[in-house]
Amino acid sequence: MRIVGWIGLAVVILVSAVGVGQTSAGSAPLPDLNRFDASVVNHNLDPCVDFYKFVCSNWQAANPIPADQVTWGTTSNLLLWNETVLRNTMEDAAKPSPGRTTVPQKIGDYWAACMDEAGIEKTGLAPLQPELDQIRQMKNKSDIAGVLAQVHMKMPGSWERGSNQTLAPILGFSSTIDYDNAQLTVARVDQGGFAMNGRDFYLSDNAHLAEVRGKYAEYVQTVFTLAGESEAKAKADAATVLRIETAMAKAAMDSVSRRDPRKVNNVMNLQQVQALTPSFRWKDYLVAVSSPTPQHYIVSAPDFFKALETLLQGESLDNWKAYLSYWVIDRNARYLGKAFQEAYFDFWFKTMLGQKEDVPRWRRCVRWANRDLGEALGQAYVAKAFPPESKARAAKMIDSIQVAMGQDIQQVDWMAPGTKQKGQEKLHAVMDKVGYPDHWRDYSSVTIVRDGLVANVQSAAVFEYERQLNKIGKPVDRKEWGMTPPTINAYENPQNNTINFPAGILQPPFFDPATDDAVNYGAIGMVMGHELTHGFDDQGRKFDAQGNLKDWWTEQDAKAYEQRGECISDEYTGEVAELGVKTNGLLTQGEDTADNGGLRLAYMALEQSMREQGKSLDEKGADGLTGKQRFFVAHAYAWCRNLRPEVARVQITTDPHSLPQFRVNKVESNMPEFWQAFACKQGQPMVRTNACRVW
Ligand SMILES: [Zn+2]
């Protein structure tokens, strides 16, 4: 499943918190969560000048980024909390007990193998040797397709990359929902082949990005040296990898174009796919991965595959061997011994993101297990962290926000009645998913051993790869989840018209069963509104109620929409002087639109809820804030965050989500309800003239 509209806390996955102390098995103490706290507000500042600073500056000053973090925010303790729950679960499951059932065996032995650093050190590169031998033994370039298939199947997380390309060598192959018939699963052929996220890291003249590029070349060389190559050969091979990856980045479709579903919906049969890249033996690849025959293939970027032909012809077999070997080692380096781990950390975390130290081993193990066995681990998380009352209250909030969206669609003055009707149909067809799946994924075919981390990771990768391919030709399962239960994130999927909120984000500071509606609507209500709005952002609006890519807009309404969208993309485009990079409002337009609509919908739903309860939002509470003010402060509070400049640059360059300060100030400054709540005056920075509003 390709997730296109999420809330954008994914960057948090890369970070963590100060380590908890060493404790006995299964009982690591849970950290305190950051619950909403109005006393952090800096009343020396004017909320109408810089609202993000007004809410967050005290918190930011008191919470510097720990050395093993790249960002540090009010949600960071929640991540540590979630991961500690998983750690305790895994430690318990790892205790030898004769009657262990499938789930404890898988997660317990995964844990034991992952924490066995001495054993991992001893085996060196041996776990990857069979794959490396396969690559080395290729006789001519026609062997590449078959070997690539083996490499893809065993590569962890190759389906993971968001908007830029599949994170896998040469190309990406998976299943996808058909754009024209959302009931059908077909095959997807995607651009891939370059490891740094985003073409700009290969192609841009920007000094910061060029510096990262230089360090990347050094890293690739180090990988070859660690694998036993001489310095001269390692240097030459690194140059080869860089040359091939740069050529692929150049040929790749840019990430703004990839946001347009019409541009990536290129329907082809196998002959047509083959004709794009005659030198790549697709039949060998498809046989090797046991792909079911799809009704057709969707090729996201045909030009990439034409360029790939030139590259396959131009580079020697030895060069392709070097390139593929690098990918196998790099993508597995974290699961190998110390020297590989350190080299990997040094580039991908220190240089790329600015992280000073690695997170403790246990947190890495928890994250990999969450990726590889997420719905097995997630069961224990739900039992511990997500009671039925939380699920019921969250579901009720989502309902109220959907009601608000229905009113909003009726109220806007730029849509014709017929288009509004279609919008309402789409809204009523949205499926809400809250917390966790109805049925847990069965991992019994994944082999997990107690003494082989790489083997475990690869077994889980093969399982996932095959699971994805097995969907081809089958009906779409709208109830499937694309995120695991402990994930602090949420998403909308326009092709099956669902909005999804894992239990991991339905926790403080986003959702707190112990606090009032004003706070919950400002924090998690905005997230709910955000996901709902995605179905009606510049991408989502191109899909109909059934999830088909189908234009249901009149020409005039579409034009009116685009004008409003342009207001948003202009608002978010500009130099960020302190970082030396420029934001691209066309890359972030969908997310910014979802933020803009999301906060408004949450506010409308809050007002309605207050009316029903006979309460006023104008009354001051014990913290000195009115209900309206609490709503906006709670929204900002959930986004308070310190970021290292490196990670902020990566985000601006590659991520469709804007930086936290923009996700607060640029949204609030468009809302008359905000101006009124804080008595802001025309001319002040938080009062935007010609305010942008789509929904
Ligand atoms: Zn989003």
CSV table of C-alpha atoms in Angstrom, one decimal, residues 212 277 282 386 388 509 689:
chain,number,residue,atom,x,y,z
A,212,VAL,CA,26.4,15.6,2.1
A,277,THR,CA,14.0,-1.4,-21.0
A,282,TRP,CA,11.4,-8.9,-16.8
A,386,PHE,CA,-5.6,1.5,24.4
A,388,PRO,CA,-12.1,0.5,24.8
A,509,PRO,CA,-0.2,15.0,24.2
A,689,THR,CA,-4.3,39.7,4.8
